[in-house]
Short mmCIF file of C-alpha atoms and ligand atoms in Angstrom, two decimals:
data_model
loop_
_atom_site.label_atom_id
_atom_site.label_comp_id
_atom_site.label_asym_id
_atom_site.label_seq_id
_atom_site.Cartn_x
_atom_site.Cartn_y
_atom_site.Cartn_z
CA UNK A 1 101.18 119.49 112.17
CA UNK A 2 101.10 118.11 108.49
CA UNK A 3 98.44 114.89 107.53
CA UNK A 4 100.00 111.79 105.72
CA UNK A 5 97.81 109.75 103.92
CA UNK A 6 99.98 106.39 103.96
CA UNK A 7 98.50 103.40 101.84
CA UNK A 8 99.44 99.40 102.26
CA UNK A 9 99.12 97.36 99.60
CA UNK A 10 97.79 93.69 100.33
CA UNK A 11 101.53 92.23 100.49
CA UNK A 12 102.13 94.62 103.00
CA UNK A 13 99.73 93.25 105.29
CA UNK A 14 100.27 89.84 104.16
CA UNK A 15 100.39 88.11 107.70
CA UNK A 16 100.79 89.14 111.38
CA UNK A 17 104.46 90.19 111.27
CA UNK A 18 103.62 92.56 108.33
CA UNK A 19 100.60 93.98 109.99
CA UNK A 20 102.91 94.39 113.09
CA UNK A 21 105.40 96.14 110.87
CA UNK A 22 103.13 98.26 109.27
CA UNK A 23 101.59 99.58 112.51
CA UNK A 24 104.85 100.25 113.70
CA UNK A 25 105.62 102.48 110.61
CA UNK A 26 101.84 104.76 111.54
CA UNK A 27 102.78 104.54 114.76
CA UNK A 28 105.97 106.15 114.11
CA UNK A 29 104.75 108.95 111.91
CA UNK A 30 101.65 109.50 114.38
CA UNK A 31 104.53 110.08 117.16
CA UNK A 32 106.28 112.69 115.05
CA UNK A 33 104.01 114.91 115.56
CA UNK A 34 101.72 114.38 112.32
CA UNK A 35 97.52 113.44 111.84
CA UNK A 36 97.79 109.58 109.94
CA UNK A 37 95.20 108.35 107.75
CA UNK A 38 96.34 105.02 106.64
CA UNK A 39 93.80 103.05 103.70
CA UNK A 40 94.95 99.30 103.61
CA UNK A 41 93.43 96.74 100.83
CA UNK A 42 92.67 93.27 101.74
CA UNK A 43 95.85 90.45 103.21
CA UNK A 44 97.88 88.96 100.54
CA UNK A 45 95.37 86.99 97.99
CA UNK A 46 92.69 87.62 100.13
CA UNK A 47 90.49 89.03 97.17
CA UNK A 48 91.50 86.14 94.93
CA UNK A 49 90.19 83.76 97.59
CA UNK A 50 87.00 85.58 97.98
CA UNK A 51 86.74 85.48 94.03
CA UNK A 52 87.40 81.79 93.87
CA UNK A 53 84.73 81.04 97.03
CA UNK A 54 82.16 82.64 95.07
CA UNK A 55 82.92 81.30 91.40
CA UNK A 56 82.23 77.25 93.34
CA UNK A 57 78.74 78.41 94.30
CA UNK A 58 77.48 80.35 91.35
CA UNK A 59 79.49 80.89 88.02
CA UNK A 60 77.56 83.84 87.59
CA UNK A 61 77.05 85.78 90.78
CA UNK A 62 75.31 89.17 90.70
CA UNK A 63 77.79 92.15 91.10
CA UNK A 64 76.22 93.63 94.25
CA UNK A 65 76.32 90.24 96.33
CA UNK A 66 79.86 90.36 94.94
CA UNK A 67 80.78 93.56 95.73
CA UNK A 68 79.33 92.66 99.37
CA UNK A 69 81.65 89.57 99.64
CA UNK A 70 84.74 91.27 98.72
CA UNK A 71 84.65 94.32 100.62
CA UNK A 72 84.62 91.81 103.89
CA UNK A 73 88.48 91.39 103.00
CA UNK A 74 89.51 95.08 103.24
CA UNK A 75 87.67 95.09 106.52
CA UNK A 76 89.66 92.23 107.85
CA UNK A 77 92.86 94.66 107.24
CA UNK A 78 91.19 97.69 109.00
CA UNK A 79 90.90 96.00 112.42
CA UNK A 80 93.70 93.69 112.24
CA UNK A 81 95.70 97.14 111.67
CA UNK A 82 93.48 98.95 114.37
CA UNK A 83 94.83 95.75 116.83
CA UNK A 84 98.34 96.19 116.25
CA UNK A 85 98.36 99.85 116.46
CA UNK A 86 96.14 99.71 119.93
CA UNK A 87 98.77 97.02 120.85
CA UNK A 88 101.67 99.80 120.24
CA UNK A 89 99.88 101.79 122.41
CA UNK A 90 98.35 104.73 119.86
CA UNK A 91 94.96 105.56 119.65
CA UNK A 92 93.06 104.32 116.60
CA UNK A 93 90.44 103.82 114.59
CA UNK A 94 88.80 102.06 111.59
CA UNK A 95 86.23 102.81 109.35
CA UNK A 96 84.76 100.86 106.67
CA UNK A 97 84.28 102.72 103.26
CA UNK A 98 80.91 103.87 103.70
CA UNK A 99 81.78 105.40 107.51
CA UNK A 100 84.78 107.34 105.88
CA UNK A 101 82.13 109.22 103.70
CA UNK A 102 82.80 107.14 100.08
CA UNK A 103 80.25 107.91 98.12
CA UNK A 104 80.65 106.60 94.59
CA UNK A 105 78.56 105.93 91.26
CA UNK A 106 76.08 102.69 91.68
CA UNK A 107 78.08 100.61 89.00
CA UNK A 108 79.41 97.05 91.04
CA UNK A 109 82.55 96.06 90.66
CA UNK A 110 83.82 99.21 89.07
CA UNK A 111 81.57 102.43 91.06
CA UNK A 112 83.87 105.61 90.87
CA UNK A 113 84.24 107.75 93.52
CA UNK A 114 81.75 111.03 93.42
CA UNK A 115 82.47 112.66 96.19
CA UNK A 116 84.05 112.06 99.89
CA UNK A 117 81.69 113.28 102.85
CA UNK A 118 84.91 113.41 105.23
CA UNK A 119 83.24 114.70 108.74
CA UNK A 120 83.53 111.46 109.82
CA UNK A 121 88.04 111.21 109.45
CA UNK A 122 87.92 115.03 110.59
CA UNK A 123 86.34 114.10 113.87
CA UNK A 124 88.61 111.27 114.58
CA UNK A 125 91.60 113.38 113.66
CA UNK A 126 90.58 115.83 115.93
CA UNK A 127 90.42 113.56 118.83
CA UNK A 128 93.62 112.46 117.78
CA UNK A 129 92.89 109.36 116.63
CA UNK A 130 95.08 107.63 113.76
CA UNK A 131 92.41 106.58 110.94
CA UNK A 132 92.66 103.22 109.19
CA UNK A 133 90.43 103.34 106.24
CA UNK A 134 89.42 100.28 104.26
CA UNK A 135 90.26 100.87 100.98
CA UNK A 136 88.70 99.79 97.47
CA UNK A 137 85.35 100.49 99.08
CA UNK A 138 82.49 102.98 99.30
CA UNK A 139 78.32 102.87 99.28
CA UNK A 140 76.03 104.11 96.45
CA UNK A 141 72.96 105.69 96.32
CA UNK A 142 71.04 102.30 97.40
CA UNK A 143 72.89 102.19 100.32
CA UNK A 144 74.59 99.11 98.85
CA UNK A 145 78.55 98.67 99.12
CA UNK A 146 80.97 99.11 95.93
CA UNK A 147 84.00 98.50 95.06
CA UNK A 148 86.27 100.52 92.85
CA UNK A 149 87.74 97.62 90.52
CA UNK A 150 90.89 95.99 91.11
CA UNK A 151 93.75 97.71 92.79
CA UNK A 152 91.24 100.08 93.99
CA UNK A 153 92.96 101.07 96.71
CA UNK A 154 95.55 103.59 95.42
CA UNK A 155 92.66 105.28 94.47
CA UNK A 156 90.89 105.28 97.62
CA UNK A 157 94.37 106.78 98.97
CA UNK A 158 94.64 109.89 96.81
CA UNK A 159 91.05 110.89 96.80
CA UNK A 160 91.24 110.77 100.72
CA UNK A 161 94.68 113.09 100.05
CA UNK A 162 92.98 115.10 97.54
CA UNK A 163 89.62 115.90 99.78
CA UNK A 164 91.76 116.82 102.65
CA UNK A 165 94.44 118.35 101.32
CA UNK A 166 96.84 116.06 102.61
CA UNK A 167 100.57 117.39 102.97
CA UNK A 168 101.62 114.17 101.91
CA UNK A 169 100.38 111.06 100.29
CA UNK A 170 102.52 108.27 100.49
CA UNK A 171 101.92 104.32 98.98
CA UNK A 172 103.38 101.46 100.51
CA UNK A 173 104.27 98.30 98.42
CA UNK A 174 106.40 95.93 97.93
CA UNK A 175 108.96 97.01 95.93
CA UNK A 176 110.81 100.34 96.12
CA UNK A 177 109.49 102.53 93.61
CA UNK A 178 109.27 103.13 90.04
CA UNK A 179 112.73 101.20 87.59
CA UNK A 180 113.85 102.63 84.53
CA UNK A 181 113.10 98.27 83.56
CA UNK A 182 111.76 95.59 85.38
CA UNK A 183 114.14 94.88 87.75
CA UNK A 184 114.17 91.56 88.44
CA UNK A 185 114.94 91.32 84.39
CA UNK A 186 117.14 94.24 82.97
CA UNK A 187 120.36 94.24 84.42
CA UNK A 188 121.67 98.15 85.21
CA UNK A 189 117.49 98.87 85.83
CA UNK A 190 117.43 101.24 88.70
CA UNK A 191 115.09 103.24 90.87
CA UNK A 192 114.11 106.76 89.34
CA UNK A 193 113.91 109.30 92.23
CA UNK A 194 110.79 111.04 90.48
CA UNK A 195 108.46 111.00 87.44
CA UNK A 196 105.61 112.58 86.17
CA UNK A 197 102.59 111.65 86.07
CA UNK A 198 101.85 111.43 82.26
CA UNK A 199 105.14 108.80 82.04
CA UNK A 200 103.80 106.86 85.03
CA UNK A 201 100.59 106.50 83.69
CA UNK A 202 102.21 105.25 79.88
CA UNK A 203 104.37 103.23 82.50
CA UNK A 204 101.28 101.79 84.47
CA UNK A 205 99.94 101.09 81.39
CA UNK A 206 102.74 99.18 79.74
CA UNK A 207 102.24 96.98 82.68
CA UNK A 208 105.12 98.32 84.89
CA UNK A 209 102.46 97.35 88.18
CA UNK A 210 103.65 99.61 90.50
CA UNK A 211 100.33 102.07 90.75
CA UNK A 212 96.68 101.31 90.06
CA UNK A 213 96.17 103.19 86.57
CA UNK A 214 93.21 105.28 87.83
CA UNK A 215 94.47 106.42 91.17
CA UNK A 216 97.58 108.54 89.11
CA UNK A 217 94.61 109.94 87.10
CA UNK A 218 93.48 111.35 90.04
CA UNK A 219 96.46 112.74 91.21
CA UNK A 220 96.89 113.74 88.56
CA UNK A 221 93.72 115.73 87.95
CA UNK A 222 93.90 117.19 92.11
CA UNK A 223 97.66 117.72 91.92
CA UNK A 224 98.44 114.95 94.69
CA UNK A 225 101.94 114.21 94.78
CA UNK A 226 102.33 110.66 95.04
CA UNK A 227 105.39 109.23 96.86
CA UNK A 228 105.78 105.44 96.27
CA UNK A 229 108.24 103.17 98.24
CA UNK A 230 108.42 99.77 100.24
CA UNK A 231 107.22 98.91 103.62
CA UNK A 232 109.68 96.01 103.97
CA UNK A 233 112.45 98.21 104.12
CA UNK A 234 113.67 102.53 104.67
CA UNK A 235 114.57 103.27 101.22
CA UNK A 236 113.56 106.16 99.47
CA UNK A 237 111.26 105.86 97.21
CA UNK A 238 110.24 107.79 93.92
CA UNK A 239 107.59 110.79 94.27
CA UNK A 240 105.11 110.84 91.14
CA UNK A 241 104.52 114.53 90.28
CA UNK A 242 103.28 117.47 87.76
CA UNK A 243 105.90 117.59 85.36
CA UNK A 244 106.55 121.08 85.03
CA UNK A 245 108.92 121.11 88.03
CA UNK A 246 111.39 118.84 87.49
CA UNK A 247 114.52 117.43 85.09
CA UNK A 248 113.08 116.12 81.68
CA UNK A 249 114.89 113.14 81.18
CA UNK A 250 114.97 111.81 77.41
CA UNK A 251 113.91 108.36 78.31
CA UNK A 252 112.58 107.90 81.89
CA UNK A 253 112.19 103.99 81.50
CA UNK A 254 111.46 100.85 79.07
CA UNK A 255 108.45 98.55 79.81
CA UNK A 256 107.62 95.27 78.00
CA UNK A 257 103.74 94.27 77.84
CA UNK A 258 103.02 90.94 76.78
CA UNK A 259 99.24 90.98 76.74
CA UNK A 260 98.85 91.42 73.28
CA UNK A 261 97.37 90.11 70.37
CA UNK A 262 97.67 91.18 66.33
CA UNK A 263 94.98 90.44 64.22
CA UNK A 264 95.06 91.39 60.72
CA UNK A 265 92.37 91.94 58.26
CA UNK A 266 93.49 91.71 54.44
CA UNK A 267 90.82 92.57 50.98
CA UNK A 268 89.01 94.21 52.43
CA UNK A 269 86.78 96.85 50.31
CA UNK A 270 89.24 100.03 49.69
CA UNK A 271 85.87 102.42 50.00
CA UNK A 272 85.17 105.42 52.17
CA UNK A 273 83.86 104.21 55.87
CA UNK A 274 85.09 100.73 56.10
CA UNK A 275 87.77 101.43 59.32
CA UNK A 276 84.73 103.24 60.74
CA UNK A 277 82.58 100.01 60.22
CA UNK A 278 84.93 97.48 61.81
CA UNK A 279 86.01 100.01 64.60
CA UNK A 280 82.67 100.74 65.32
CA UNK A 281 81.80 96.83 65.87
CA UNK A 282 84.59 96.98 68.13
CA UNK A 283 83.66 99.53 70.42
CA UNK A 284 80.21 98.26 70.34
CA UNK A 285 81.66 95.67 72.08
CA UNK A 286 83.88 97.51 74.22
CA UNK A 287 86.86 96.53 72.76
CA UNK A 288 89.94 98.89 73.20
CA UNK A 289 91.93 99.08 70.07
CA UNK A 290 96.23 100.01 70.44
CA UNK A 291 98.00 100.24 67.60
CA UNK A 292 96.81 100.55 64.85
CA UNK A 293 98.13 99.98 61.11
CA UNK A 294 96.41 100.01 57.52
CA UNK A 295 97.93 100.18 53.79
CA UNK A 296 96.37 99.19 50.59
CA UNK A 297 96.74 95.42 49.09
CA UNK A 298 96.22 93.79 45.94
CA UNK A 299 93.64 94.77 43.45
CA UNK A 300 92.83 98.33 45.14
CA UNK A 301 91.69 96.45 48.42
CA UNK A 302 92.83 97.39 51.60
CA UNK A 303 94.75 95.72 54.90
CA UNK A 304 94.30 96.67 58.40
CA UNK A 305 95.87 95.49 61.41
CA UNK A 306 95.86 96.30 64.89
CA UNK A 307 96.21 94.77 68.29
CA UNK A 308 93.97 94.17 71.29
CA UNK A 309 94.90 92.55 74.91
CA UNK A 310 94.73 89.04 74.31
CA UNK A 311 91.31 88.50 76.57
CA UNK A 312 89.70 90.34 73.73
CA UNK A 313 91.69 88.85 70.92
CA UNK A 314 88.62 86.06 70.29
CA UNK A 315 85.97 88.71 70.80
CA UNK A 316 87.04 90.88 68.07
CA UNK A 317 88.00 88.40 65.20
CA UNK A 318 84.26 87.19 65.92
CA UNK A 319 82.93 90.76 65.61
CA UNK A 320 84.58 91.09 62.32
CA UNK A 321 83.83 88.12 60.88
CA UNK A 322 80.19 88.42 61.34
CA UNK A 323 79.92 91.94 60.31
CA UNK A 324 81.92 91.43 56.77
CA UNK A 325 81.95 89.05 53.97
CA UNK A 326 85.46 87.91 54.32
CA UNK A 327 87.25 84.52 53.03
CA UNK A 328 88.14 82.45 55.89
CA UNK A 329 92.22 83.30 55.43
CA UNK A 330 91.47 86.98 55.61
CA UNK A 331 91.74 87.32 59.15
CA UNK A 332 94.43 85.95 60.97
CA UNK A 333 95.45 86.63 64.97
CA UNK A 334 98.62 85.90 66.66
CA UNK A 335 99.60 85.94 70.14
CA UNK A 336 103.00 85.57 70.03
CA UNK A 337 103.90 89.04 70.40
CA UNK A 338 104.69 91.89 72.55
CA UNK A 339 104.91 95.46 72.84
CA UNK A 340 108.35 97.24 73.64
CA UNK A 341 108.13 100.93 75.02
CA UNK A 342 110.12 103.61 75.80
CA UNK A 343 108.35 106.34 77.92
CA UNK A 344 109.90 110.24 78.81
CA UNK A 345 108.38 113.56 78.57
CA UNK A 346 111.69 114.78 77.01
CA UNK A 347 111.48 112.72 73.88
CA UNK A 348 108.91 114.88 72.35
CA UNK A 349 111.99 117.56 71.43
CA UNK A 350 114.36 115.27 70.95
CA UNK A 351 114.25 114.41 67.35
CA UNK A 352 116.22 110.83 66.72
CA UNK A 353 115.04 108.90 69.35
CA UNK A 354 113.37 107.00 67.69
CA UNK A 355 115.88 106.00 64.97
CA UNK A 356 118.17 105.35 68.18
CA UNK A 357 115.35 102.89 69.59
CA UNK A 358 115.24 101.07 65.93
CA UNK A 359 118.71 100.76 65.55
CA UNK A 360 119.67 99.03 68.91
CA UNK A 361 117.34 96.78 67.85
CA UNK A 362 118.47 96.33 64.90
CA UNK A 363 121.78 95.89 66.50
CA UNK A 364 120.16 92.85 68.39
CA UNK A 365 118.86 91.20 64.58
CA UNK A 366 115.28 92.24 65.92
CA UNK A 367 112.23 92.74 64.05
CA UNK A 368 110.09 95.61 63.91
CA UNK A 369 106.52 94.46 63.11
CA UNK A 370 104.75 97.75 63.60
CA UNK A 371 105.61 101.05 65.46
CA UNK A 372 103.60 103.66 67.30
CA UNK A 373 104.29 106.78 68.84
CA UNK A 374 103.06 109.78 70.87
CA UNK A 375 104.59 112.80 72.55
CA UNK A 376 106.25 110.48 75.23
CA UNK A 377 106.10 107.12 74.14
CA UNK A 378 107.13 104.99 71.30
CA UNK A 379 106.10 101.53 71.00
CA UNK A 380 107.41 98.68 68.80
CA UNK A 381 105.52 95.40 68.42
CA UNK A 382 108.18 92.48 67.90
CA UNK A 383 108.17 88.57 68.54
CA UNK A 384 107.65 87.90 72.02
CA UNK A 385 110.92 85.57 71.94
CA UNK A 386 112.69 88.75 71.63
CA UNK A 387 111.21 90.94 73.84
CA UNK A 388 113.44 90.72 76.56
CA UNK A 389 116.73 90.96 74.58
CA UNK A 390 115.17 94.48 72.88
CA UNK A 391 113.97 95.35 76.81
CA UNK A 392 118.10 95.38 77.69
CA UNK A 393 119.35 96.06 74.48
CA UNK A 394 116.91 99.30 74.51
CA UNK A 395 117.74 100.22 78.20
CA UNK A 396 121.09 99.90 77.26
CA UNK A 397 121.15 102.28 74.84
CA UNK A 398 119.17 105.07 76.47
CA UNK A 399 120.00 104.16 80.20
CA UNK A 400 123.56 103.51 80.39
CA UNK A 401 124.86 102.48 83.76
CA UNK A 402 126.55 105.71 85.00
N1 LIG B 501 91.95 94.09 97.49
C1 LIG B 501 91.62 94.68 96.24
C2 LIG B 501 92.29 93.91 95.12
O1 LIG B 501 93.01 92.98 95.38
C3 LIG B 501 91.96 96.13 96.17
C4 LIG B 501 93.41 96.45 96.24
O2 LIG B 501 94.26 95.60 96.51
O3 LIG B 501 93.77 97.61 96.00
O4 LIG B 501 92.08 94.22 93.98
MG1 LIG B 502 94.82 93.31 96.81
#
């Protein structure tokens, strides 16, 4: 007998029909023969709502009477689930967080998980019961509920997976796996039967919002093979995995982010420490810094420019400007920009990619603003106008249609 871990995003349990169809797809791997633990988030905007409801009463609600409010929608899910599955005719169960043995760190609105106490799920598997887990949840030392931040729930899936050393841990969305492109935008994208879990986490990153960053993390760290594919219909999906076992593919996909802002910094001082100085405001403020870029101006002075997601973009131009002596044209931000990306483990011996990646853009009359690079990713920042022309034209180049 093998135990599946199955996970249903909030689309997936959108309304009564889904819920219906989602029991029937537990139901059907409970009847094969196999222990089901299924974690479900909360229906359709549910957590938006809840959000919303609290932000007309108090603008600034405390994060534990938050926290207390929003883990009433992933309980909703758990025994509207439990219903239809009892309806089917299987046995069943839910559990809240906290009864599933979730105990994480006492931060609100972003605990992490420290450890799963799972006597609780091993009981009701042994009576045979199917588990439905609310997800996104757990309790801290206070005895208070958490939650795990945003699209918590693919996290609450794999550490469930990883303490019991699930056979398989599969997440249910709404869309069939993991594209080489978005899509609903680059014509010839198509479905990638597997991936690693270094590219899907550059690919979660780049805003390809398939998985929840931290949950691949975690599989990543406990070896959990991920398989990700749609409850709406039987497809296969694509099974996120060490990459050591498969096919290095050059380029795996190309993702567009458009949360991104440049600001650049010109005269300043060109003297030992100063990138420390204005970095070091940043973090203060727990500002994450992407690319990067300095080079020396005028008169012996010194540029730097970088980028920061555009929530931050304000933030940071203040921090600067009140830690130097700058003229008031020395900084300048702009918005209208995004970041192009190609992601693959096999790029990293593959010398020429990246004059491949410049010239189809170049091909497309596209300019480069600034470029980055690691092992398995290299970035170009270009007008947003033009990001989705250098999306296809990029694709095109490294993804043919076969
Ligand atoms: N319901 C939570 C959210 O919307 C958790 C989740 O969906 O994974 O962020
Ligand atoms: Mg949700």
């Amino acid at each position: 007998m093998a135990l599946i871990v199955q996970k249903f995003g909030g689309s997936s349990v959108a309304n009564a029909e889904r819920v219906m169809n989602v029991a029937s797809i537990v139901t059907d791997t409970y009847r094969q023969g196999n222990d089901v633990i299924v974690v479900v988030s909360a229906q359709g905007d549910t957590t938006d709502d809840l959000i919303e409801k609290a932000f007309e009463l108090n603008s600034k609600p405390s994060k534990r009477e938050m926290d207390m409010l929003l883990t009433a929608g992933e309980q909703m899910s758990v025994a509207l689930l439990a219903m239809a599955i009892e309806k089917i005719g299987c046995p069943v169960v839910s559990l809240l967080g906290w009864q599933a043995g979730f105990n994480t760190t006492s931060t609100y609105g972003t605990a992490r998980i420290k450890s799963i106490k799972a006597d609780r799920m091993k009981a009701e598997l042994d009576k045979r019961n199917i588990v439905v887990v609310a997800g996104f949840q757990g309790i801290n030392k206070y005895d208070d509920l958490t939650t795990l931040g945003r699209g918590g729930s693919d996290t609450s899936a794999v550490a469930i997976a990883a303490a019991l050393h699930a056979d398989r841990c599969q997440i249910y969305t709404d869309v069939e796996g993991v594209y080489t492109a978005d899509p609903r935008k680059v014509e010839g994208a198509r479905k990638l039967p597997e991936i690693t879990y270094d590219e899907m986490l550059e690919l979660a990153t780049l805003g390809a919002q398939v998985l929840n960053t931290r949950s691949v993390e975690m599989a990543k760290k406990y070896n959990v093979e991920i398989e990700v594919l749609s409850s709406l219909n039987k497809a296969s999906g694509t099974i996120v995995k060490d990459g050591s076992k498969m096919e290095k593919m050059l380029v795996r996909g190309v993702a567009k982010d458009t949360d991104v802002a440049r600001i650049s910094v010109t005269g300043m001082p060109n003297t030992p420490g100063v990138a420390f100085r204005l970095f070091g405001k940043l973090a203060q403020r727990k500002i994450n810094v992407d690319i990067i870029l300095q080079s020396v101006g005028r008169d012996g002075t010194k540029d730097i420019t970088f980028t920061v997601s555009k929530a931050n973009a304000e933030d940071a131009v203040e921090a600067i400007r009140s830690s130097f002596d700058l003229d008031e044209d020395a900084i300048s931000c702009d918005t209208n920009i995004a970041k192009v990306s190609i992601v693959g483990a096999g790029m990293e011996s593959h010398p020429g990619t990246a004059s491949k990646m410049f010239e189809a853009l170049f091909e497309e009359d596209i300019n480069i603003d600034m470029i980055s690079t690691s092992e398995i990713k290299i970035s170009v920042l270009i007008d947003a106008n033009d990001a989705d022309r250098a999306v296809s034209a990029v694709h095109k180049a490294f993804l043919p249609e076969e």
